[in-house]
Structures are given as C-alpha cells and as structure tokens.
Amino acid sequence: MEDKKEQGIFIPFEIWTIKNLNINEKLVLSDIYNKEIHSGRTEYNAKAETLSEILSLNTYMIKIIFENLKRKKYISCNPERFTDGKGRFKTGISRRYINYENFKNAERFIIPENNIFLRNGEKGIYLNISDLYFLNAWSKTKTNEENEKIKLRAKITNKHLILFLIIKKIAFFHGELYNNLFARFNIKDIVEFTGMVRQTISPYIKALTEKDLYNKKQIRFLYDLSKEHIYNELFNKLEDTTVLTDYKKNTKEIEVTTIDGEIETISIGNMENLYYINIEDMEEVGINVFDLLKNKK
C-alpha cells in the first residue's frame, strides 16, 4: 500500500483555473484526471471512503462532490451492475469518466505571468496529505470511556486555502536566527491566482490579520506591518530583522515602545504589503507551519 505520508493530489492549472468549481471539486476532478492521464485507464473507480480519508471530508461530502461534478458535466458515471447467485441485480462501484469536450470548453480565469504566486514555471499545485488535512480539518483526540476521536472542521475552507498559498508559495524566513516568517503580497495577486473576486478575498485577509476564533482560541495568523500600531506591537520581537529596513524607498520614522517601556523613534523601510506570519499562534491551534513549508514550491 502507498505510504499515506506520500499521498496527495496534484491540481493542474487546466483544472485550477476552472471558474465554477470550488477547491474540493477541483481536487476530486484532478484525482480522476490524473489517474486517467498517468495510468492509461479510461475509468476511475476510487471509493468515496478512500477520498474521504485523503481529503479529510466525510463520505457524504465526497458523494455530493461526485454529484456536483456530474451535474456540471465534467464527469460521467456508469455504475457497474451485476447479478448475485440468486439472479438479483446489484450495483457495484461507479465507474467515472472525464467528459473531455466539456472539460476542454470550461470557462477559465487567466493568471497573469507576473503574478507573485507563480513559481518556476510550475504546471499546477500539489497538496500532500498534510496540506489537505490543513485545508479541510483539524483533529483532536478526546480520551473518554469510548476513547472517542473528535474531528474539528475548519469553518471556512477558502480562508485556509489562502493562508496555505501564502505560506507554501511566497513566505520566507528572515532574521538573525531565521526564526521570523514573512510574506509580501497584494490582494490583487491572490485574486488573480485563485480566481475569486476581491470582495471575497478581502474579508478573508481581514479575518487572518485580526483576532479570530479558531478551535475556541482567539488568535491572529498574519500582522499587516504597514500599520504602525501593529509594527509597534511586534517591535521587540522584530527589531533585529533586517528585512524591515531592506526597502529604502518610502522610508519613514515612527515611534515604538521598547521592552523597557521607553519611547524610541526609528526609521523603517517600505512596509506596504509586508506581512508577519505568527507561527506561535498557529502552533496554539495545531497548525504546523514547518510541515507546510516542507518541499516548499
């Protein structure tokens, strides 16, 4: 059996850019498409239970995704019918196929070549099993008489997708001990890369940069360092990080509070669109940033 740690799904840009599919529909369609292309087989018969484990979604949701892909005419479904020993008809595992004519003519958005999320001419986006788990759910084990395992689902998958893209695609370590994680991006870049409209993206970014409730903990994943009060809040942690003075244009002076409680005037570089990623807050709710950064592409 394939090592679960090596499992994952590659979303080719031909599917990533289809307008009328959500992220999990793209993942399932990609799994069907990739297996047809690489295996040479013209049918797909993975069980909902198998995809459920990989995508961290329940089987009911997987079946809905199959139905949605069929309704949107990207796949066809041909259940296997057979007779048992008593002559009764039974239905086996569905055989699913890509409708290549509809697939080819799907309406797609265009990602400009200078989009910051494009890297090294990649042909799509790969999400391994840990990435998929991050996207759709966290799990915790609660020990009780039944040793029940409780799965806590993320409320907004798209918000996790945006955070995943920021960390996986453009985040970088910087600092004396390389223990601070940053990202520089415009909302426009995310809009172009995801195909979501700005009115959808902006509230997600706002939620990520303000205190939000995750697993009953109030945390903030990103800090917008262009806002002086936020930079001031983090000053004592970031003062030795030279990236903050690397951008000499638009240098300005601001007042910060030192660890001793004194007010100090300092000069900083261009902080516009520079974000600090709060690793400690992520760890508090069980998000391992270093897992996300493995095999960073």
PDB file of C-alpha atoms in Angstrom:
ATOM      1  CA  MET A   1       0.000   0.000   0.000  1.00  0.00           C
ATOM      2  CA  GLU A   2       1.208   3.505  -0.754  1.00  0.00           C
ATOM      3  CA  ASP A   3       2.638   5.327   2.239  1.00  0.00           C
ATOM      4  CA  LYS A   4      -0.040   7.697   3.486  1.00  0.00           C
ATOM      5  CA  LYS A   5       2.591  10.420   4.002  1.00  0.00           C
ATOM      6  CA  GLU A   6       3.364  10.318   0.297  1.00  0.00           C
ATOM      7  CA  GLN A   7      -0.249  10.586  -0.777  1.00  0.00           C
ATOM      8  CA  GLY A   8      -1.597  13.787  -2.189  1.00  0.00           C
ATOM      9  CA  ILE A   9      -3.334  15.341  -5.177  1.00  0.00           C
ATOM     10  CA  PHE A  10      -1.824  17.483  -7.930  1.00  0.00           C
ATOM     11  CA  ILE A  11      -4.169  20.142  -9.374  1.00  0.00           C
ATOM     12  CA  PRO A  12      -3.093  21.001 -12.940  1.00  0.00           C
ATOM     13  CA  PHE A  13      -3.699  24.610 -13.952  1.00  0.00           C
ATOM     14  CA  GLU A  14      -6.226  23.356 -16.511  1.00  0.00           C
ATOM     15  CA  ILE A  15      -8.400  22.434 -13.525  1.00  0.00           C
ATOM     16  CA  TRP A  16      -7.191  25.044 -11.002  1.00  0.00           C
ATOM     17  CA  THR A  17      -8.423  27.837 -13.312  1.00  0.00           C
ATOM     18  CA  ILE A  18     -11.930  26.440 -13.955  1.00  0.00           C
ATOM     19  CA  LYS A  19     -14.309  29.119 -12.718  1.00  0.00           C
ATOM     20  CA  ASN A  20     -17.313  27.151 -11.498  1.00  0.00           C
ATOM     21  CA  LEU A  21     -15.535  24.653  -9.239  1.00  0.00           C
ATOM     22  CA  ASN A  22     -14.652  25.049  -5.565  1.00  0.00           C
ATOM     23  CA  ILE A  23     -11.345  23.786  -4.194  1.00  0.00           C
ATOM     24  CA  ASN A  24     -12.568  20.313  -3.177  1.00  0.00           C
ATOM     25  CA  GLU A  25     -14.334  19.802  -6.506  1.00  0.00           C
ATOM     26  CA  LYS A  26     -11.041  20.703  -8.189  1.00  0.00           C
ATOM     27  CA  LEU A  27      -9.198  18.206  -6.014  1.00  0.00           C
ATOM     28  CA  VAL A  28     -11.580  15.353  -6.835  1.00  0.00           C
ATOM     29  CA  LEU A  29     -11.690  16.194 -10.552  1.00  0.00           C
ATOM     30  CA  SER A  30      -7.880  16.363 -10.541  1.00  0.00           C
ATOM     31  CA  ASP A  31      -7.637  12.938  -8.945  1.00  0.00           C
ATOM     32  CA  ILE A  32      -9.862  11.499 -11.686  1.00  0.00           C
ATOM     33  CA  TYR A  33      -7.985  13.381 -14.424  1.00  0.00           C
ATOM     34  CA  ASN A  34      -4.503  12.474 -13.178  1.00  0.00           C
ATOM     35  CA  LYS A  35      -5.302   8.784 -12.864  1.00  0.00           C
ATOM     36  CA  GLU A  36      -6.698   8.712 -16.405  1.00  0.00           C
ATOM     37  CA  ILE A  37      -3.693  10.556 -17.831  1.00  0.00           C
ATOM     38  CA  HIS A  38      -0.962   8.677 -15.977  1.00  0.00           C
ATOM     39  CA  SER A  39      -2.444   5.197 -15.686  1.00  0.00           C
ATOM     40  CA  GLY A  40      -3.726   4.963 -19.237  1.00  0.00           C
ATOM     41  CA  ARG A  41      -7.059   3.738 -17.886  1.00  0.00           C
ATOM     42  CA  THR A  42     -10.272   5.350 -19.055  1.00  0.00           C
ATOM     43  CA  GLU A  43     -12.234   4.819 -15.875  1.00  0.00           C
ATOM     44  CA  TYR A  44     -11.995   5.891 -12.253  1.00  0.00           C
ATOM     45  CA  ASN A  45     -13.411   3.728  -9.505  1.00  0.00           C
ATOM     46  CA  ALA A  46     -11.971   5.099  -6.259  1.00  0.00           C
ATOM     47  CA  LYS A  47     -14.390   4.704  -3.373  1.00  0.00           C
ATOM     48  CA  ALA A  48     -15.795   7.704  -1.538  1.00  0.00           C
ATOM     49  CA  GLU A  49     -14.283   6.230   1.637  1.00  0.00           C
ATOM     50  CA  THR A  50     -10.789   6.354   0.106  1.00  0.00           C
ATOM     51  CA  LEU A  51     -11.092  10.005  -0.907  1.00  0.00           C
ATOM     52  CA  SER A  52     -12.695  10.788   2.436  1.00  0.00           C
ATOM     53  CA  GLU A  53      -9.518   9.728   4.238  1.00  0.00           C
ATOM     54  CA  ILE A  54      -7.238  11.659   1.883  1.00  0.00           C
ATOM     55  CA  LEU A  55      -9.272  14.886   1.807  1.00  0.00           C
ATOM     56  CA  SER A  56     -10.381  14.895   5.458  1.00  0.00           C
ATOM     57  CA  LEU A  57     -14.031  15.123   4.379  1.00  0.00           C
ATOM     58  CA  ASN A  58     -16.804  12.730   5.290  1.00  0.00           C
ATOM     59  CA  THR A  59     -18.062  10.264   2.679  1.00  0.00           C
ATOM     60  CA  TYR A  60     -21.357  12.130   2.355  1.00  0.00           C
ATOM     61  CA  MET A  61     -19.481  15.254   1.221  1.00  0.00           C
ATOM     62  CA  ILE A  62     -17.414  13.232  -1.269  1.00  0.00           C
ATOM     63  CA  LYS A  63     -20.573  11.793  -2.793  1.00  0.00           C
ATOM     64  CA  ILE A  64     -22.016  15.315  -3.107  1.00  0.00           C
ATOM     65  CA  ILE A  65     -18.825  16.399  -4.888  1.00  0.00           C
ATOM     66  CA  PHE A  66     -19.163  13.499  -7.349  1.00  0.00           C
ATOM     67  CA  GLU A  67     -22.767  14.528  -7.994  1.00  0.00           C
ATOM     68  CA  ASN A  68     -21.750  18.179  -8.473  1.00  0.00           C
ATOM     69  CA  LEU A  69     -19.073  17.230 -10.995  1.00  0.00           C
ATOM     70  CA  LYS A  70     -21.622  15.115 -12.824  1.00  0.00           C
ATOM     71  CA  ARG A  71     -24.232  17.903 -12.717  1.00  0.00           C
ATOM     72  CA  LYS A  72     -21.682  20.401 -14.062  1.00  0.00           C
ATOM     73  CA  LYS A  73     -20.953  17.856 -16.822  1.00  0.00           C
ATOM     74  CA  TYR A  74     -17.254  17.396 -16.134  1.00  0.00           C
ATOM     75  CA  ILE A  75     -17.648  13.677 -15.491  1.00  0.00           C
ATOM     76  CA  SER A  76     -19.951  10.832 -16.490  1.00  0.00           C
ATOM     77  CA  CYS A  77     -20.892   7.988 -14.210  1.00  0.00           C
ATOM     78  CA  ASN A  78     -21.569   4.392 -15.201  1.00  0.00           C
ATOM     79  CA  PRO A  79     -22.290   2.166 -12.168  1.00  0.00           C
ATOM     80  CA  GLU A  80     -21.317  -1.466 -12.572  1.00  0.00           C
ATOM     81  CA  ARG A  81     -24.338  -3.754 -12.454  1.00  0.00           C
ATOM     82  CA  PHE A  82     -24.130  -7.470 -11.791  1.00  0.00           C
ATOM     83  CA  THR A  83     -26.306 -10.335 -10.616  1.00  0.00           C
ATOM     84  CA  ASP A  84     -25.777 -12.297  -7.456  1.00  0.00           C
ATOM     85  CA  GLY A  85     -26.136 -16.053  -7.195  1.00  0.00           C
ATOM     86  CA  LYS A  86     -29.930 -15.701  -6.858  1.00  0.00           C
ATOM     87  CA  GLY A  87     -30.354 -13.735 -10.095  1.00  0.00           C
ATOM     88  CA  ARG A  88     -30.892 -10.390  -8.380  1.00  0.00           C
ATOM     89  CA  PHE A  89     -29.352  -7.215  -9.851  1.00  0.00           C
ATOM     90  CA  LYS A  90     -26.909  -5.301  -7.684  1.00  0.00           C
ATOM     91  CA  THR A  91     -24.962  -2.093  -8.277  1.00  0.00           C
ATOM     92  CA  GLY A  92     -21.215  -2.090  -7.676  1.00  0.00           C
ATOM     93  CA  ILE A  93     -18.605   0.682  -7.602  1.00  0.00           C
ATOM     94  CA  SER A  94     -19.329   3.519 -10.009  1.00  0.00           C
ATOM     95  CA  ARG A  95     -17.003   3.905 -12.986  1.00  0.00           C
ATOM     96  CA  ARG A  96     -16.408   7.595 -13.630  1.00  0.00           C
ATOM     97  CA  TYR A  97     -15.019   9.242 -16.750  1.00  0.00           C
ATOM     98  CA  ILE A  98     -13.865  12.718 -17.737  1.00  0.00           C
ATOM     99  CA  ASN A  99     -16.145  14.443 -20.260  1.00  0.00           C
ATOM    100  CA  TYR A 100     -13.280  15.851 -22.287  1.00  0.00           C
ATOM    101  CA  GLU A 101     -15.404  18.011 -24.568  1.00  0.00           C
ATOM    102  CA  ASN A 102     -16.947  19.860 -21.613  1.00  0.00           C
ATOM    103  CA  PHE A 103     -13.592  19.863 -19.809  1.00  0.00           C
ATOM    104  CA  LYS A 104     -11.896  21.473 -22.805  1.00  0.00           C
ATOM    105  CA  ASN A 105     -14.589  24.140 -23.171  1.00  0.00           C
ATOM    106  CA  ALA A 106     -14.854  25.029 -19.466  1.00  0.00           C
ATOM    107  CA  GLU A 107     -14.768  28.736 -18.642  1.00  0.00           C
ATOM    108  CA  ARG A 108     -11.418  29.535 -17.039  1.00  0.00           C
ATOM    109  CA  PHE A 109      -9.787  32.548 -15.442  1.00  0.00           C
ATOM    110  CA  ILE A 110      -6.344  33.719 -16.559  1.00  0.00           C
ATOM    111  CA  ILE A 111      -3.353  34.080 -14.231  1.00  0.00           C
ATOM    112  CA  PRO A 112      -1.000  36.846 -15.442  1.00  0.00           C
ATOM    113  CA  GLU A 113       2.598  35.735 -15.944  1.00  0.00           C
ATOM    114  CA  ASN A 114       3.874  38.295 -13.417  1.00  0.00           C
ATOM    115  CA  ASN A 115       1.602  37.021 -10.639  1.00  0.00           C
ATOM    116  CA  ILE A 116       3.686  36.628  -7.474  1.00  0.00           C
ATOM    117  CA  PHE A 117       2.244  33.182  -6.720  1.00  0.00           C
ATOM    118  CA  LEU A 118       3.614  31.666  -9.923  1.00  0.00           C
ATOM    119  CA  ARG A 119       6.930  29.924  -9.305  1.00  0.00           C
ATOM    120  CA  ASN A 120       9.456  28.269 -11.636  1.00  0.00           C
ATOM    121  CA  GLY A 121       7.029  27.560 -14.463  1.00  0.00           C
ATOM    122  CA  GLU A 122       5.064  25.030 -12.430  1.00  0.00           C
ATOM    123  CA  LYS A 123       2.134  23.421 -14.184  1.00  0.00           C
ATOM    124  CA  GLY A 124      -0.149  23.290 -11.182  1.00  0.00           C
ATOM    125  CA  ILE A 125      -0.386  22.960  -7.409  1.00  0.00           C
ATOM    126  CA  TYR A 126       0.459  19.865  -5.373  1.00  0.00           C
ATOM    127  CA  LEU A 127      -1.162  19.267  -1.989  1.00  0.00           C
ATOM    128  CA  ASN A 128       0.165  16.374   0.064  1.00  0.00           C
ATOM    129  CA  ILE A 129      -1.796  14.597   2.772  1.00  0.00           C
ATOM    130  CA  SER A 130      -0.760  17.113   5.455  1.00  0.00           C
ATOM    131  CA  ASP A 131      -1.717  20.038   3.226  1.00  0.00           C
ATOM    132  CA  LEU A 132      -5.130  18.524   2.568  1.00  0.00           C
ATOM    133  CA  TYR A 133      -5.664  17.944   6.254  1.00  0.00           C
ATOM    134  CA  PHE A 134      -4.758  21.579   6.947  1.00  0.00           C
ATOM    135  CA  LEU A 135      -7.180  22.694   4.249  1.00  0.00           C
ATOM    136  CA  ASN A 136     -10.234  20.837   5.493  1.00  0.00           C
ATOM    137  CA  ALA A 137      -9.915  19.886   9.126  1.00  0.00           C
ATOM    138  CA  TRP A 138      -8.039  19.659  12.350  1.00  0.00           C
ATOM    139  CA  SER A 139      -8.438  16.610  14.561  1.00  0.00           C
ATOM    140  CA  LYS A 140      -8.027  16.133  18.262  1.00  0.00           C
ATOM    141  CA  THR A 141      -8.388  13.006  20.328  1.00  0.00           C
ATOM    142  CA  LYS A 142     -10.510  13.325  23.416  1.00  0.00           C
ATOM    143  CA  THR A 143      -9.950  10.500  25.873  1.00  0.00           C
ATOM    144  CA  ASN A 144     -13.160   9.293  27.477  1.00  0.00           C
ATOM    145  CA  GLU A 145     -14.845   5.951  28.197  1.00  0.00           C
ATOM    146  CA  GLU A 146     -15.331   5.255  24.481  1.00  0.00           C
ATOM    147  CA  ASN A 147     -11.898   6.703  23.543  1.00  0.00           C
ATOM    148  CA  GLU A 148     -13.819   8.867  21.083  1.00  0.00           C
ATOM    149  CA  LYS A 149     -11.944  10.741  18.399  1.00  0.00           C
ATOM    150  CA  ILE A 150     -13.468  14.149  17.680  1.00  0.00           C
ATOM    151  CA  LYS A 151     -12.750  15.882  14.426  1.00  0.00           C
ATOM    152  CA  LEU A 152     -12.923  19.680  14.380  1.00  0.00           C
ATOM    153  CA  ARG A 153     -13.641  21.055  10.932  1.00  0.00           C
ATOM    154  CA  ALA A 154     -12.492  24.389   9.612  1.00  0.00           C
ATOM    155  CA  LYS A 155     -15.416  26.784   9.164  1.00  0.00           C
ATOM    156  CA  ILE A 156     -14.141  28.452   6.014  1.00  0.00           C
ATOM    157  CA  THR A 157     -12.069  26.303   3.678  1.00  0.00           C
ATOM    158  CA  ASN A 158     -11.230  29.213   1.372  1.00  0.00           C
ATOM    159  CA  LYS A 159      -9.598  31.109   4.215  1.00  0.00           C
ATOM    160  CA  HIS A 160      -7.346  28.132   4.861  1.00  0.00           C
ATOM    161  CA  LEU A 161      -6.624  27.859   1.151  1.00  0.00           C
ATOM    162  CA  ILE A 162      -5.458  31.483   1.044  1.00  0.00           C
ATOM    163  CA  LEU A 163      -3.263  31.018   4.102  1.00  0.00           C
ATOM    164  CA  PHE A 164      -1.889  27.780   2.624  1.00  0.00           C
ATOM    165  CA  LEU A 165      -0.966  29.556  -0.625  1.00  0.00           C
ATOM    166  CA  ILE A 166       0.705  32.424   1.216  1.00  0.00           C
ATOM    167  CA  ILE A 167       2.855  30.084   3.308  1.00  0.00           C
ATOM    168  CA  LYS A 168       3.573  27.493   0.630  1.00  0.00           C
ATOM    169  CA  LYS A 169       4.194  29.844  -2.267  1.00  0.00           C
ATOM    170  CA  ILE A 170       5.669  33.129  -1.049  1.00  0.00           C
ATOM    171  CA  ALA A 171       6.541  33.015   2.662  1.00  0.00           C
ATOM    172  CA  PHE A 172      10.194  33.369   3.614  1.00  0.00           C
ATOM    173  CA  PHE A 173      12.235  33.143   6.809  1.00  0.00           C
ATOM    174  CA  HIS A 174      14.330  36.135   7.770  1.00  0.00           C
ATOM    175  CA  GLY A 175      16.143  37.361  10.856  1.00  0.00           C
ATOM    176  CA  GLU A 176      19.278  36.797  12.846  1.00  0.00           C
ATOM    177  CA  LEU A 177      18.305  33.195  13.558  1.00  0.00           C
ATOM    178  CA  TYR A 178      15.849  32.906  10.654  1.00  0.00           C
ATOM    179  CA  ASN A 179      13.081  32.483  13.167  1.00  0.00           C
ATOM    180  CA  ASN A 180      10.698  35.089  11.735  1.00  0.00           C
ATOM    181  CA  LEU A 181       8.400  34.304   8.832  1.00  0.00           C
ATOM    182  CA  PHE A 182       7.217  36.976   6.393  1.00  0.00           C
ATOM    183  CA  ALA A 183       5.288  37.297   3.148  1.00  0.00           C
ATOM    184  CA  ARG A 184       4.921  40.245   0.772  1.00  0.00           C
ATOM    185  CA  PHE A 185       1.843  40.278  -1.437  1.00  0.00           C
ATOM    186  CA  ASN A 186      -1.018  42.342  -2.798  1.00  0.00           C
ATOM    187  CA  ILE A 187      -4.618  41.206  -2.513  1.00  0.00           C
ATOM    188  CA  LYS A 188      -4.661  41.565  -6.307  1.00  0.00           C
ATOM    189  CA  ASP A 189      -2.149  38.696  -6.574  1.00  0.00           C
ATOM    190  CA  ILE A 190      -4.436  36.390  -4.591  1.00  0.00           C
ATOM    191  CA  VAL A 191      -7.468  37.463  -6.614  1.00  0.00           C
ATOM    192  CA  GLU A 192      -5.662  36.653  -9.872  1.00  0.00           C
ATOM    193  CA  PHE A 193      -4.247  33.352  -8.647  1.00  0.00           C
ATOM    194  CA  THR A 194      -7.410  31.944  -7.078  1.00  0.00           C
ATOM    195  CA  GLY A 195      -9.976  33.372  -9.480  1.00  0.00           C
ATOM    196  CA  MET A 196     -12.001  34.650  -6.525  1.00  0.00           C
ATOM    197  CA  VAL A 197     -13.323  38.200  -6.637  1.00  0.00           C
ATOM    198  CA  ARG A 198     -11.777  40.925  -4.490  1.00  0.00           C
ATOM    199  CA  GLN A 199     -14.982  41.255  -2.440  1.00  0.00           C
ATOM    200  CA  THR A 200     -14.492  37.613  -1.426  1.00  0.00           C
ATOM    201  CA  ILE A 201     -10.748  37.756  -0.788  1.00  0.00           C
ATOM    202  CA  SER A 202     -10.656  40.996   1.235  1.00  0.00           C
ATOM    203  CA  PRO A 203     -12.763  39.727   4.183  1.00  0.00           C
ATOM    204  CA  TYR A 204     -10.607  36.572   4.375  1.00  0.00           C
ATOM    205  CA  ILE A 205      -7.411  38.626   4.577  1.00  0.00           C
ATOM    206  CA  LYS A 206      -9.044  40.878   7.153  1.00  0.00           C
ATOM    207  CA  ALA A 207     -10.001  37.830   9.211  1.00  0.00           C
ATOM    208  CA  LEU A 208      -6.438  36.498   9.010  1.00  0.00           C
ATOM    209  CA  THR A 209      -4.935  39.817  10.119  1.00  0.00           C
ATOM    210  CA  GLU A 210      -7.336  40.403  13.002  1.00  0.00           C
ATOM    211  CA  LYS A 211      -8.082  38.295  16.032  1.00  0.00           C
ATOM    212  CA  ASP A 212     -10.359  35.428  15.077  1.00  0.00           C
ATOM    213  CA  LEU A 213     -11.754  32.375  16.831  1.00  0.00           C
ATOM    214  CA  TYR A 214     -10.088  29.085  15.923  1.00  0.00           C
ATOM    215  CA  ASN A 215     -10.759  25.972  17.981  1.00  0.00           C
ATOM    216  CA  LYS A 216     -12.156  28.274  20.699  1.00  0.00           C
ATOM    217  CA  LYS A 217      -8.873  30.239  20.830  1.00  0.00           C
ATOM    218  CA  GLN A 218      -8.616  33.889  19.854  1.00  0.00           C
ATOM    219  CA  ILE A 219      -5.591  34.180  17.580  1.00  0.00           C
ATOM    220  CA  ARG A 220      -4.202  36.161  14.651  1.00  0.00           C
ATOM    221  CA  PHE A 221      -2.198  34.436  11.934  1.00  0.00           C
ATOM    222  CA  LEU A 222      -0.950  37.492   9.994  1.00  0.00           C
ATOM    223  CA  TYR A 223       0.048  41.003  11.003  1.00  0.00           C
ATOM    224  CA  ASP A 224      -0.107  43.790   8.413  1.00  0.00           C
ATOM    225  CA  LEU A 225       3.206  45.504   9.134  1.00  0.00           C
ATOM    226  CA  SER A 226       2.258  48.587   7.106  1.00  0.00           C
ATOM    227  CA  LYS A 227       0.091  49.585  10.059  1.00  0.00           C
ATOM    228  CA  GLU A 228       2.241  51.415  12.591  1.00  0.00           C
ATOM    229  CA  HIS A 229       0.392  50.224  15.682  1.00  0.00           C
ATOM    230  CA  ILE A 230       0.889  46.590  14.627  1.00  0.00           C
ATOM    231  CA  TYR A 231       4.589  47.106  13.932  1.00  0.00           C
ATOM    232  CA  ASN A 232       4.861  48.776  17.327  1.00  0.00           C
ATOM    233  CA  GLU A 233       3.166  45.759  18.891  1.00  0.00           C
ATOM    234  CA  LEU A 234       5.814  43.439  17.401  1.00  0.00           C
ATOM    235  CA  PHE A 235       8.822  45.769  17.576  1.00  0.00           C
ATOM    236  CA  ASN A 236      10.679  43.995  20.381  1.00  0.00           C
ATOM    237  CA  LYS A 237      10.428  40.690  18.547  1.00  0.00           C
ATOM    238  CA  LEU A 238      11.371  42.048  15.122  1.00  0.00           C
ATOM    239  CA  GLU A 239      13.964  44.725  15.904  1.00  0.00           C
ATOM    240  CA  ASP A 240      16.908  42.569  14.745  1.00  0.00           C
ATOM    241  CA  THR A 241      15.212  41.546  11.497  1.00  0.00           C
ATOM    242  CA  THR A 242      16.966  43.439   8.707  1.00  0.00           C
ATOM    243  CA  VAL A 243      14.242  42.815   6.126  1.00  0.00           C
ATOM    244  CA  LEU A 244      12.350  45.661   7.770  1.00  0.00           C
ATOM    245  CA  THR A 245      14.989  48.157   6.589  1.00  0.00           C
ATOM    246  CA  ASP A 246      15.861  46.486   3.291  1.00  0.00           C
ATOM    247  CA  TYR A 247      13.383  48.579   1.345  1.00  0.00           C
ATOM    248  CA  LYS A 248      14.906  52.061   1.444  1.00  0.00           C
ATOM    249  CA  LYS A 249      12.267  53.767  -0.653  1.00  0.00           C
ATOM    250  CA  ASN A 250       9.464  55.458   1.245  1.00  0.00           C
ATOM    251  CA  THR A 251      11.485  55.267   4.478  1.00  0.00           C
ATOM    252  CA  LYS A 252       9.620  56.838   7.359  1.00  0.00           C
ATOM    253  CA  GLU A 253      10.154  57.464  11.048  1.00  0.00           C
ATOM    254  CA  ILE A 254       7.794  56.022  13.630  1.00  0.00           C
ATOM    255  CA  GLU A 255       7.674  55.839  17.402  1.00  0.00           C
ATOM    256  CA  VAL A 256       7.955  52.429  19.051  1.00  0.00           C
ATOM    257  CA  THR A 257       7.873  51.209  22.632  1.00  0.00           C
ATOM    258  CA  THR A 258      10.958  49.323  23.802  1.00  0.00           C
ATOM    259  CA  ILE A 259      10.875  46.344  26.111  1.00  0.00           C
ATOM    260  CA  ASP A 260      11.761  48.748  28.947  1.00  0.00           C
ATOM    261  CA  GLY A 261       8.669  50.818  28.223  1.00  0.00           C
ATOM    262  CA  GLU A 262      10.570  53.747  26.697  1.00  0.00           C
ATOM    263  CA  ILE A 263       9.512  55.562  23.508  1.00  0.00           C
ATOM    264  CA  GLU A 264      12.084  55.427  20.715  1.00  0.00           C
ATOM    265  CA  THR A 265      11.978  56.965  17.223  1.00  0.00           C
ATOM    266  CA  ILE A 266      13.247  54.647  14.472  1.00  0.00           C
ATOM    267  CA  SER A 267      13.365  54.614  10.667  1.00  0.00           C
ATOM    268  CA  ILE A 268      11.800  51.710   8.787  1.00  0.00           C
ATOM    269  CA  GLY A 269      11.680  50.812   5.113  1.00  0.00           C
ATOM    270  CA  ASN A 270       8.686  50.264   2.872  1.00  0.00           C
ATOM    271  CA  MET A 271       6.331  48.090   4.893  1.00  0.00           C
ATOM    272  CA  GLU A 272       3.471  48.186   2.409  1.00  0.00           C
ATOM    273  CA  ASN A 273       2.064  44.733   1.659  1.00  0.00           C
ATOM    274  CA  LEU A 274       4.566  43.107   4.049  1.00  0.00           C
ATOM    275  CA  TYR A 275       3.004  40.591   6.435  1.00  0.00           C
ATOM    276  CA  TYR A 276       4.391  38.876   9.504  1.00  0.00           C
ATOM    277  CA  ILE A 277       3.194  35.278   9.938  1.00  0.00           C
ATOM    278  CA  ASN A 278       2.571  34.393  13.557  1.00  0.00           C
ATOM    279  CA  ILE A 279       3.992  30.892  13.955  1.00  0.00           C
ATOM    280  CA  GLU A 280       3.229  30.718  17.687  1.00  0.00           C
ATOM    281  CA  ASP A 281      -0.479  31.394  17.161  1.00  0.00           C
ATOM    282  CA  MET A 282      -0.627  28.680  14.511  1.00  0.00           C
ATOM    283  CA  GLU A 283       1.025  26.165  16.797  1.00  0.00           C
ATOM    284  CA  GLU A 284      -1.509  27.053  19.505  1.00  0.00           C
ATOM    285  CA  VAL A 285      -4.295  25.622  17.345  1.00  0.00           C
ATOM    286  CA  GLY A 286      -2.304  22.703  15.943  1.00  0.00           C
ATOM    287  CA  ILE A 287      -1.171  24.167  12.603  1.00  0.00           C
ATOM    288  CA  ASN A 288       2.429  23.113  11.926  1.00  0.00           C
ATOM    289  CA  VAL A 289       3.938  25.799   9.682  1.00  0.00           C
ATOM    290  CA  PHE A 290       7.100  23.781   9.195  1.00  0.00           C
ATOM    291  CA  ASP A 291       5.068  20.894   7.772  1.00  0.00           C
ATOM    292  CA  LEU A 292       3.512  23.321   5.309  1.00  0.00           C
ATOM    293  CA  LEU A 293       6.949  24.646   4.364  1.00  0.00           C
ATOM    294  CA  LYS A 294       8.347  21.181   3.609  1.00  0.00           C
ATOM    295  CA  ASN A 295       9.054  20.797  -0.096  1.00  0.00           C
ATOM    296  CA  LYS A 296       8.056  24.451  -0.475  1.00  0.00           C
ATOM    297  CA  LYS A 297       7.365  25.301  -4.098  1.00  0.00           C
TER     298      LYS A 297
END
